[in-house]
mmCIF file of C-alpha atoms in Angstrom:
data_model
loop_
_atom_site.group_PDB
_atom_site.id
_atom_site.type_symbol
_atom_site.label_atom_id
_atom_site.label_comp_id
_atom_site.label_asym_id
_atom_site.label_seq_id
_atom_site.Cartn_x
_atom_site.Cartn_y
_atom_site.Cartn_z
ATOM 1 C CA MET Q 1 47.413 161.955 -23.423
ATOM 2 C CA ALA Q 2 45.951 159.055 -21.499
ATOM 3 C CA ASP Q 3 45.024 161.298 -18.564
ATOM 4 C CA GLY Q 4 44.136 164.300 -20.716
ATOM 5 C CA PRO Q 5 41.241 165.178 -22.994
ATOM 6 C CA THR Q 6 40.183 162.623 -25.589
ATOM 7 C CA ILE Q 7 37.802 162.699 -28.535
ATOM 8 C CA ASN Q 8 35.211 161.194 -26.206
ATOM 9 C CA THR Q 9 35.439 164.108 -23.775
ATOM 10 C CA ILE Q 10 35.464 166.595 -26.658
ATOM 11 C CA ALA Q 11 32.336 164.965 -28.099
ATOM 12 C CA GLU Q 12 30.620 165.184 -24.713
ATOM 13 C CA ARG Q 13 31.600 168.841 -24.230
ATOM 14 C CA ALA Q 14 30.600 169.818 -27.809
ATOM 15 C CA GLY Q 15 27.355 167.848 -27.748
ATOM 16 C CA VAL Q 16 28.186 165.973 -30.965
ATOM 17 C CA SER Q 17 29.041 162.390 -31.863
ATOM 18 C CA ILE Q 18 32.510 160.884 -31.549
ATOM 19 C CA ALA Q 19 32.460 160.338 -35.328
ATOM 20 C CA SER Q 20 31.867 164.058 -35.859
ATOM 21 C CA VAL Q 21 34.820 164.936 -33.628
ATOM 22 C CA SER Q 22 37.003 162.482 -35.541
ATOM 23 C CA ARG Q 23 35.992 164.039 -38.874
ATOM 24 C CA VAL Q 24 36.827 167.542 -37.681
ATOM 25 C CA LEU Q 25 40.176 166.617 -36.147
ATOM 26 C CA ASN Q 26 41.160 164.674 -39.277
ATOM 27 C CA GLY Q 27 40.320 167.561 -41.574
ATOM 28 C CA LEU Q 28 37.375 165.928 -43.342
ATOM 29 C CA PRO Q 29 34.543 168.068 -44.770
ATOM 30 C CA THR Q 30 32.030 168.725 -41.970
ATOM 31 C CA ARG Q 31 29.196 171.180 -41.390
ATOM 32 C CA GLN Q 32 30.460 174.487 -40.121
ATOM 33 C CA ASP Q 33 28.388 174.589 -36.929
ATOM 34 C CA THR Q 34 29.846 171.195 -35.994
ATOM 35 C CA VAL Q 35 33.374 172.403 -36.746
ATOM 36 C CA ARG Q 36 32.922 175.438 -34.516
ATOM 37 C CA LYS Q 37 31.535 173.379 -31.621
ATOM 38 C CA VAL Q 38 34.317 170.792 -31.828
ATOM 39 C CA MET Q 39 37.142 173.317 -32.126
ATOM 40 C CA ALA Q 40 35.747 175.394 -29.243
ATOM 41 C CA ALA Q 41 35.452 172.296 -27.044
ATOM 42 C CA ALA Q 42 38.959 171.125 -27.977
ATOM 43 C CA GLU Q 43 40.385 174.523 -27.089
ATOM 44 C CA GLU Q 44 38.527 174.641 -23.771
ATOM 45 C CA LEU Q 45 39.807 171.190 -22.861
ATOM 46 C CA GLY Q 46 43.347 171.874 -24.056
ATOM 47 C CA TYR Q 47 43.332 169.105 -26.666
ATOM 48 C CA VAL Q 48 45.628 169.698 -29.652
ATOM 49 C CA ARG Q 49 46.777 166.876 -31.892
ATOM 50 C CA ASN Q 50 50.293 167.271 -33.235
ATOM 51 C CA ALA Q 51 49.123 167.108 -36.850
ATOM 52 C CA VAL Q 52 46.457 169.714 -36.216
ATOM 53 C CA ALA Q 53 48.957 171.954 -34.471
ATOM 54 C CA ARG Q 54 51.375 171.654 -37.364
ATOM 55 C CA SER Q 55 48.678 172.442 -39.931
ATOM 56 C CA LEU Q 56 47.524 175.489 -37.959
ATOM 57 C CA LYS Q 57 51.080 176.771 -37.827
ATOM 58 C CA SER Q 58 51.950 176.139 -41.492
ATOM 59 C CA ARG Q 59 48.412 176.626 -42.840
ATOM 60 C CA ARG Q 60 48.933 173.428 -44.853
ATOM 61 C CA THR Q 61 47.243 170.076 -44.280
ATOM 62 C CA ASN Q 62 48.798 168.110 -47.156
ATOM 63 C CA GLN Q 63 45.260 166.939 -47.947
ATOM 64 C CA VAL Q 64 43.112 167.492 -51.038
ATOM 65 C CA ALA Q 65 39.404 166.721 -51.232
ATOM 66 C CA PHE Q 66 37.536 165.260 -54.192
ATOM 67 C CA ALA Q 67 33.771 165.874 -54.045
ATOM 68 C CA MET Q 68 31.691 163.811 -56.472
ATOM 69 C CA ALA Q 69 28.026 162.994 -56.948
ATOM 70 C CA ASP Q 70 28.167 159.219 -56.419
ATOM 71 C CA ILE Q 71 31.211 157.347 -55.160
ATOM 72 C CA GLY Q 72 29.740 154.099 -56.545
ATOM 73 C CA ASN Q 73 29.659 155.381 -60.138
ATOM 74 C CA PRO Q 74 32.512 153.825 -62.181
ATOM 75 C CA VAL Q 75 33.186 157.220 -63.791
ATOM 76 C CA TYR Q 76 34.314 158.688 -60.475
ATOM 77 C CA LEU Q 77 36.267 155.567 -59.556
ATOM 78 C CA ALA Q 78 38.218 155.953 -62.805
ATOM 79 C CA MET Q 79 38.941 159.563 -61.858
ATOM 80 C CA VAL Q 80 40.073 158.599 -58.348
ATOM 81 C CA ARG Q 81 42.492 156.013 -59.764
ATOM 82 C CA GLN Q 82 44.274 158.834 -61.589
ATOM 83 C CA ILE Q 83 43.879 161.654 -59.070
ATOM 84 C CA GLN Q 84 45.302 159.740 -56.114
ATOM 85 C CA PRO Q 85 48.711 158.740 -57.548
ATOM 86 C CA VAL Q 86 49.316 162.249 -58.918
ATOM 87 C CA LEU Q 87 48.604 163.786 -55.514
ATOM 88 C CA LYS Q 88 50.436 161.062 -53.582
ATOM 89 C CA ALA Q 89 53.594 161.651 -55.615
ATOM 90 C CA ALA Q 90 53.429 165.299 -54.552
ATOM 91 C CA GLY Q 91 52.971 164.428 -50.873
ATOM 92 C CA TYR Q 92 49.201 164.903 -50.591
ATOM 93 C CA ARG Q 93 46.511 162.604 -49.230
ATOM 94 C CA LEU Q 94 43.169 162.355 -51.018
ATOM 95 C CA VAL Q 95 39.928 162.813 -49.067
ATOM 96 C CA LEU Q 96 36.755 161.574 -50.823
ATOM 97 C CA HIS Q 97 33.339 163.129 -50.350
ATOM 98 C CA SER Q 98 30.176 161.781 -51.990
ATOM 99 C CA THR Q 99 27.510 164.495 -52.252
ATOM 100 C CA ASP Q 100 24.670 162.467 -53.833
ATOM 101 C CA ALA Q 101 24.437 165.420 -56.267
ATOM 102 C CA ILE Q 102 22.833 167.510 -53.493
ATOM 103 C CA ALA Q 103 23.674 171.141 -54.175
ATOM 104 C CA ALA Q 104 23.526 172.115 -50.489
ATOM 105 C CA ASP Q 105 26.121 169.473 -49.656
ATOM 106 C CA GLU Q 106 28.411 170.726 -52.421
ATOM 107 C CA ILE Q 107 27.997 174.307 -51.228
ATOM 108 C CA ASP Q 108 28.890 173.189 -47.703
ATOM 109 C CA VAL Q 109 32.064 171.538 -48.983
ATOM 110 C CA LEU Q 110 33.040 174.758 -50.773
ATOM 111 C CA HIS Q 111 32.276 176.759 -47.630
ATOM 112 C CA SER Q 112 34.426 174.448 -45.501
ATOM 113 C CA LEU Q 113 37.493 175.535 -47.491
ATOM 114 C CA GLY Q 114 37.484 178.612 -45.270
ATOM 115 C CA GLU Q 115 38.459 176.386 -42.346
ATOM 116 C CA ARG Q 116 41.569 175.211 -44.242
ATOM 117 C CA TYR Q 117 41.056 171.528 -43.459
ATOM 118 C CA VAL Q 118 42.265 170.723 -46.967
ATOM 119 C CA ASP Q 119 44.703 172.599 -49.167
ATOM 120 C CA GLY Q 120 42.550 172.330 -52.274
ATOM 121 C CA LEU Q 121 39.390 170.855 -53.757
ATOM 122 C CA ILE Q 122 38.496 168.985 -56.936
ATOM 123 C CA MET Q 123 34.734 168.974 -57.479
ATOM 124 C CA SER Q 124 32.537 167.382 -60.134
ATOM 125 C CA PRO Q 125 29.008 168.795 -59.710
ATOM 126 C CA LEU Q 126 26.107 167.598 -61.880
ATOM 127 C CA ARG Q 127 24.348 170.935 -61.438
ATOM 128 C CA VAL Q 128 26.076 174.321 -61.308
ATOM 129 C CA THR Q 129 23.947 176.949 -59.577
ATOM 130 C CA GLY Q 130 24.492 180.618 -58.877
ATOM 131 C CA GLU Q 131 25.383 179.691 -55.303
ATOM 132 C CA HIS Q 132 28.068 177.311 -56.595
ATOM 133 C CA LEU Q 133 29.590 180.123 -58.649
ATOM 134 C CA LYS Q 134 29.439 182.531 -55.722
ATOM 135 C CA MET Q 135 31.216 180.088 -53.409
ATOM 136 C CA ILE Q 136 33.816 179.198 -56.056
ATOM 137 C CA ALA Q 137 34.629 182.895 -56.483
ATOM 138 C CA ALA Q 138 34.994 183.308 -52.707
ATOM 139 C CA ALA Q 139 36.855 180.038 -52.075
ATOM 140 C CA ARG Q 140 39.722 180.329 -49.583
ATOM 141 C CA ALA Q 141 41.652 177.468 -51.227
ATOM 142 C CA PRO Q 142 42.292 176.402 -54.841
ATOM 143 C CA VAL Q 143 39.384 174.725 -56.638
ATOM 144 C CA VAL Q 144 39.291 172.706 -59.859
ATOM 145 C CA ILE Q 145 35.921 171.864 -61.437
ATOM 146 C CA ILE Q 146 35.479 168.724 -63.517
ATOM 147 C CA GLY Q 147 32.507 169.488 -65.779
ATOM 148 C CA SER Q 148 31.166 172.482 -67.652
ATOM 149 C CA VAL Q 149 30.798 175.872 -65.978
ATOM 150 C CA PRO Q 150 29.490 179.126 -67.497
ATOM 151 C CA GLU Q 151 31.922 180.915 -69.775
ATOM 152 C CA GLY Q 152 33.995 183.473 -67.923
ATOM 153 C CA THR Q 153 33.944 181.599 -64.611
ATOM 154 C CA GLN Q 154 37.302 182.217 -62.971
ATOM 155 C CA VAL Q 155 38.210 178.672 -62.014
ATOM 156 C CA ASP Q 156 40.483 175.940 -63.338
ATOM 157 C CA ASN Q 157 38.217 173.667 -65.340
ATOM 158 C CA VAL Q 158 38.448 170.208 -66.921
ATOM 159 C CA ARG Q 159 35.583 169.224 -69.159
ATOM 160 C CA ALA Q 160 34.506 166.585 -71.641
ATOM 161 C CA ASP Q 161 33.283 167.329 -75.145
ATOM 162 C CA SER Q 162 30.112 165.281 -74.811
ATOM 163 C CA ARG Q 163 28.451 166.968 -77.785
ATOM 164 C CA THR Q 164 31.102 165.597 -80.124
ATOM 165 C CA GLY Q 165 30.749 162.274 -78.311
ATOM 166 C CA VAL Q 166 27.025 162.077 -79.031
ATOM 167 C CA LYS Q 167 27.695 162.959 -82.667
ATOM 168 C CA LEU Q 168 30.259 160.139 -82.918
ATOM 169 C CA ALA Q 169 27.640 157.713 -81.596
ATOM 170 C CA LEU Q 170 24.821 158.862 -83.886
ATOM 171 C CA ASP Q 171 27.094 158.933 -86.933
ATOM 172 C CA HIS Q 172 28.037 155.331 -86.131
ATOM 173 C CA LEU Q 173 24.409 154.230 -85.744
ATOM 174 C CA HIS Q 174 23.391 156.041 -88.925
ATOM 175 C CA ALA Q 175 26.207 154.353 -90.868
ATOM 176 C CA LEU Q 176 24.794 151.008 -89.693
ATOM 177 C CA GLY Q 177 21.445 151.911 -91.272
ATOM 178 C CA ARG Q 178 19.615 152.860 -88.085
ATOM 179 C CA ARG Q 179 16.996 155.557 -88.593
ATOM 180 C CA ARG Q 180 14.708 155.364 -85.535
ATOM 181 C CA ILE Q 181 17.267 156.340 -82.911
ATOM 182 C CA GLY Q 182 15.893 157.016 -79.442
ATOM 183 C CA LEU Q 183 17.561 158.939 -76.611
ATOM 184 C CA VAL Q 184 17.391 157.711 -73.014
ATOM 185 C CA ASN Q 185 18.684 160.671 -71.017
ATOM 186 C CA GLY Q 186 19.345 161.808 -67.469
ATOM 187 C CA PRO Q 187 17.724 164.857 -65.831
ATOM 188 C CA LEU Q 188 17.663 167.917 -68.075
ATOM 189 C CA ASP Q 189 18.527 170.246 -65.192
ATOM 190 C CA THR Q 190 21.976 168.640 -64.950
ATOM 191 C CA VAL Q 191 24.968 169.716 -67.018
ATOM 192 C CA PRO Q 192 25.388 166.306 -68.745
ATOM 193 C CA GLY Q 193 21.641 165.835 -69.307
ATOM 194 C CA ALA Q 194 21.245 169.230 -70.965
ATOM 195 C CA SER Q 195 24.386 168.761 -73.053
ATOM 196 C CA ARG Q 196 23.360 165.318 -74.324
ATOM 197 C CA ALA Q 197 19.851 166.510 -75.191
ATOM 198 C CA ALA Q 198 21.181 169.427 -77.239
ATOM 199 C CA ALA Q 199 23.819 167.262 -78.924
ATOM 200 C CA TYR Q 200 21.235 164.603 -79.884
ATOM 201 C CA ALA Q 201 19.006 167.189 -81.567
ATOM 202 C CA GLU Q 202 21.973 168.732 -83.392
ATOM 203 C CA ALA Q 203 23.274 165.355 -84.571
ATOM 204 C CA LEU Q 204 19.855 164.340 -85.932
ATOM 205 C CA GLU Q 205 19.630 167.591 -87.882
ATOM 206 C CA THR Q 206 23.108 167.090 -89.342
ATOM 207 C CA LEU Q 207 22.154 163.573 -90.439
ATOM 208 C CA GLY Q 208 18.889 164.771 -91.971
ATOM 209 C CA LEU Q 209 16.751 162.837 -89.514
ATOM 210 C CA PRO Q 210 13.632 164.395 -87.960
ATOM 211 C CA TYR Q 211 13.524 165.153 -84.246
ATOM 212 C CA ASP Q 212 10.639 163.297 -82.578
ATOM 213 C CA GLU Q 213 9.867 164.001 -78.920
ATOM 214 C CA ASP Q 214 8.327 160.536 -78.636
ATOM 215 C CA LEU Q 215 11.797 159.085 -79.217
ATOM 216 C CA VAL Q 216 13.174 160.819 -76.121
ATOM 217 C CA GLU Q 217 12.731 159.639 -72.528
ATOM 218 C CA VAL Q 218 14.222 161.314 -69.459
ATOM 219 C CA GLY Q 219 15.111 159.359 -66.333
ATOM 220 C CA ASP Q 220 18.186 159.475 -64.115
ATOM 221 C CA PHE Q 221 21.786 158.303 -64.332
ATOM 222 C CA TYR Q 222 21.176 154.911 -62.682
ATOM 223 C CA ARG Q 223 20.608 151.398 -64.040
ATOM 224 C CA ALA Q 224 17.097 151.000 -62.619
ATOM 225 C CA GLU Q 225 16.039 154.383 -63.977
ATOM 226 C CA GLY Q 226 17.604 153.505 -67.312
ATOM 227 C CA ALA Q 227 15.483 150.363 -67.433
ATOM 228 C CA ARG Q 228 12.317 152.268 -66.532
ATOM 229 C CA ALA Q 229 12.943 154.998 -69.094
ATOM 230 C CA ALA Q 230 13.903 152.553 -71.854
ATOM 231 C CA ALA Q 231 10.776 150.473 -71.203
ATOM 232 C CA ALA Q 232 8.601 153.582 -71.468
ATOM 233 C CA LEU Q 233 10.246 154.661 -74.713
ATOM 234 C CA LEU Q 234 9.970 151.192 -76.285
ATOM 235 C CA ALA Q 235 6.324 150.859 -75.247
ATOM 236 C CA ARG Q 236 5.587 154.176 -76.943
ATOM 237 C CA ASN Q 237 7.718 153.414 -80.016
ATOM 238 C CA PRO Q 238 8.120 149.656 -80.615
ATOM 239 C CA GLY Q 239 9.744 150.423 -83.977
ATOM 240 C CA VAL Q 240 12.851 152.000 -82.423
ATOM 241 C CA ASP Q 241 15.942 150.411 -83.954
ATOM 242 C CA ALA Q 242 18.637 152.075 -81.815
ATOM 243 C CA LEU Q 243 19.051 153.642 -78.385
ATOM 244 C CA MET Q 244 21.523 156.366 -77.495
ATOM 245 C CA CYS Q 245 21.915 156.254 -73.710
ATOM 246 C CA ALA Q 246 23.278 159.156 -71.650
ATOM 247 C CA ASN Q 247 25.636 156.924 -69.657
ATOM 248 C CA ASP Q 248 26.639 153.277 -69.342
ATOM 249 C CA LEU Q 249 24.430 152.623 -66.318
ATOM 250 C CA ILE Q 250 21.371 153.754 -68.273
ATOM 251 C CA ALA Q 251 22.496 151.583 -71.197
ATOM 252 C CA LEU Q 252 22.808 148.522 -68.945
ATOM 253 C CA GLY Q 253 19.247 149.123 -67.775
ATOM 254 C CA ALA Q 254 18.145 149.360 -71.414
ATOM 255 C CA LEU Q 255 19.869 146.049 -72.199
ATOM 256 C CA ASP Q 256 17.984 144.437 -69.300
ATOM 257 C CA VAL Q 257 14.664 145.612 -70.764
ATOM 258 C CA LEU Q 258 15.542 144.542 -74.311
ATOM 259 C CA ARG Q 259 16.490 141.045 -73.156
ATOM 260 C CA ALA Q 260 13.304 140.730 -71.106
ATOM 261 C CA SER Q 261 11.172 141.798 -74.064
ATOM 262 C CA GLY Q 262 12.797 139.288 -76.437
ATOM 263 C CA ARG Q 263 14.431 141.915 -78.634
ATOM 264 C CA ARG Q 264 17.836 140.974 -80.024
ATOM 265 C CA VAL Q 265 20.803 143.305 -79.594
ATOM 266 C CA PRO Q 266 21.968 144.578 -82.010
ATOM 267 C CA GLN Q 267 19.859 142.850 -84.662
ATOM 268 C CA ASP Q 268 16.588 144.443 -83.533
ATOM 269 C CA VAL Q 269 17.873 147.360 -81.457
ATOM 270 C CA ALA Q 270 21.440 148.659 -81.315
ATOM 271 C CA VAL Q 271 22.548 150.278 -78.040
ATOM 272 C CA VAL Q 272 25.232 152.871 -77.325
ATOM 273 C CA GLY Q 273 26.248 154.103 -73.866
ATOM 274 C CA MET Q 274 28.453 156.945 -72.677
ATOM 275 C CA ASP Q 275 31.533 157.005 -70.409
ATOM 276 C CA ASP Q 276 33.033 153.687 -71.579
ATOM 277 C CA THR Q 277 33.391 152.428 -68.017
ATOM 278 C CA ASP Q 278 34.713 148.969 -67.113
ATOM 279 C CA LEU Q 279 31.077 147.824 -67.092
ATOM 280 C CA ALA Q 280 30.779 148.440 -70.846
ATOM 281 C CA ALA Q 281 33.314 145.802 -71.869
ATOM 282 C CA ALA Q 282 32.035 143.371 -69.214
ATOM 283 C CA SER Q 283 28.333 143.547 -70.139
ATOM 284 C CA TRP Q 284 26.505 141.012 -72.318
ATOM 285 C CA PRO Q 285 26.511 141.817 -75.092
ATOM 286 C CA SER Q 286 29.528 144.049 -74.673
ATOM 287 C CA LEU Q 287 28.463 147.668 -74.899
ATOM 288 C CA THR Q 288 29.495 150.157 -77.546
ATOM 289 C CA SER Q 289 30.189 153.326 -75.594
ATOM 290 C CA VAL Q 290 31.537 156.846 -75.958
ATOM 291 C CA SER Q 291 34.576 157.400 -73.770
ATOM 292 C CA LEU Q 292 34.575 160.885 -72.262
ATOM 293 C CA GLY Q 293 38.045 160.337 -70.833
ATOM 294 C CA SER Q 294 37.173 159.936 -67.154
ATOM 295 C CA ALA Q 295 40.705 158.859 -66.272
ATOM 296 C CA GLU Q 296 42.240 161.649 -68.343
ATOM 297 C CA ARG Q 297 39.956 164.226 -66.748
ATOM 298 C CA GLY Q 298 40.892 163.056 -63.262
ATOM 299 C CA LYS Q 299 44.615 163.215 -64.029
ATOM 300 C CA ALA Q 300 44.304 166.653 -65.649
ATOM 301 C CA ALA Q 301 42.337 167.990 -62.659
ATOM 302 C CA ALA Q 302 44.959 166.766 -60.188
ATOM 303 C CA GLU Q 303 47.746 168.306 -62.244
ATOM 304 C CA LEU Q 304 45.896 171.621 -62.524
ATOM 305 C CA LEU Q 305 45.344 171.708 -58.760
ATOM 306 C CA LEU Q 306 48.995 170.994 -57.983
ATOM 307 C CA ASP Q 307 50.052 173.710 -60.422
ATOM 308 C CA ARG Q 308 47.601 176.144 -58.811
ATOM 309 C CA LEU Q 309 48.994 175.348 -55.353
ATOM 310 C CA GLN Q 310 52.437 176.296 -56.656
ATOM 311 C CA ASN Q 311 51.367 179.187 -58.910
ATOM 312 C CA GLY Q 312 48.412 180.789 -57.204
ATOM 313 C CA GLU Q 313 48.427 183.971 -59.287
ATOM 314 C CA ARG Q 314 48.183 182.514 -62.782
ATOM 315 C CA GLU Q 315 45.100 182.812 -64.987
ATOM 316 C CA PRO Q 316 42.538 179.970 -64.814
ATOM 317 C CA ARG Q 317 43.017 177.216 -67.361
ATOM 318 C CA LEU Q 318 40.511 175.135 -69.317
ATOM 319 C CA VAL Q 319 41.411 171.599 -70.410
ATOM 320 C CA THR Q 320 39.061 169.759 -72.751
ATOM 321 C CA VAL Q 321 39.306 165.978 -73.133
ATOM 322 C CA ARG Q 322 38.158 164.745 -76.517
ATOM 323 C CA PRO Q 323 35.788 161.769 -76.833
ATOM 324 C CA ARG Q 324 36.392 158.366 -78.386
ATOM 325 C CA LEU Q 325 33.903 155.729 -79.528
ATOM 326 C CA ALA Q 326 34.614 152.147 -78.502
ATOM 327 C CA VAL Q 327 32.621 149.899 -80.868
ATOM 328 C CA ARG Q 328 31.521 146.594 -79.377
ATOM 329 C CA ALA Q 329 28.897 143.897 -79.847
ATOM 330 C CA SER Q 330 25.833 145.981 -78.877
ATOM 331 C CA THR Q 331 26.083 147.726 -82.261
ATOM 332 C CA SER Q 332 28.482 145.637 -84.352
ATOM 333 C CA GLY Q 333 27.310 142.206 -83.248
ATOM 334 C CA ALA Q 334 30.902 141.013 -83.123
ATOM 335 C CA GLU Q 335 34.077 141.300 -81.079
ATOM 336 C CA PRO Q 336 36.727 142.603 -80.615
ATOM 337 C CA ALA Q 337 36.277 146.284 -79.833
ATOM 338 C CA VAL Q 338 37.379 148.960 -82.270
ATOM 339 C CA THR Q 339 38.076 152.507 -81.157
ATOM 340 C CA LEU Q 340 37.089 155.501 -83.292
ATOM 341 C CA SER Q 341 38.040 159.046 -82.391
ATOM 342 C CA ARG Q 342 38.303 162.592 -83.651
ATOM 343 C CA THR Q 343 41.457 163.138 -81.573
ATOM 344 C CA ASP Q 344 42.867 161.216 -78.622
ATOM 345 C CA SER Q 345 44.762 163.990 -76.859
ATOM 346 C CA ASN Q 346 43.930 166.427 -74.129
ATOM 347 C CA THR Q 347 43.696 169.935 -75.508
ATOM 348 C CA GLU Q 348 43.019 173.321 -74.041
ATOM 349 C CA GLY Q 349 40.003 175.081 -75.484
ATOM 350 C CA GLU Q 350 36.256 175.189 -75.666
ATOM 351 C CA ALA Q 351 33.865 172.271 -75.273
ATOM 352 C CA SER Q 352 30.364 172.304 -76.606
#
């Protein structure tokens, strides 16, 4: 091919960057107008890579994409560690796509399935819009969603039971004598933010504790936002004796604020996170956290996708991963960790 067309000449003919040409020819998610330009230029110039030619003939790429909100979030890293070996054992390569939780980017990834640059898609959206559901229904390749979708959605689905997880956390704090339990949450227009907010209110009612809006602060699922939100809540309610945080990153931000303000953890304020990432055990003090089974969800999603690739006509399946509470120093004041759970196994059924 030394004297023939190259990605450089294709890029020049298509009017796009060399990186864009490389993404298209390697089957990575790319905007559809770019795909059309690159493929048209490649055809005009007579450039066909052997792998591309084989995939066009067989209509298989032996690639699966995983689209997630934030590739730097330990939750998604835990999923990747389980998804990749399952797919690799079946002869598939894993393509990662970080969407920054931008709905338009996720919709574009779903739309790109029509180009058959991957054989299937695992997606974990923070927000599920009508456009998401429309594109899922029209998808030209198998899709598995990690996270809650509206009942009746015809898609293979793996979800966490975060409502039970929040109840485990609040029951634990209540048993320790905590009565002024604040919630530091993520955005309420996201699936996890809405679920945690509802679960917090329900758990308080079950425990006979009043719901107080002043004990709730909404931020985002990042450490800096967790710190900002926790500082605002504590300034408004200095008598708070416990914080339920919507994920571990928020909880780490809360710990930063508590240390800076001279409050002792857990003597003055107990802290619970969610996700039980590697950061929870490594923090100081070590963080009590609700595990939502990130690794288990990743493995289940990969297995569902492989089964769908082999059995395309079967009914969609729902797998729910039950939560566990890992108790550490941020509530108990002592090590080692103790794990509490309702059930430790993956089950099929509804999640609240």
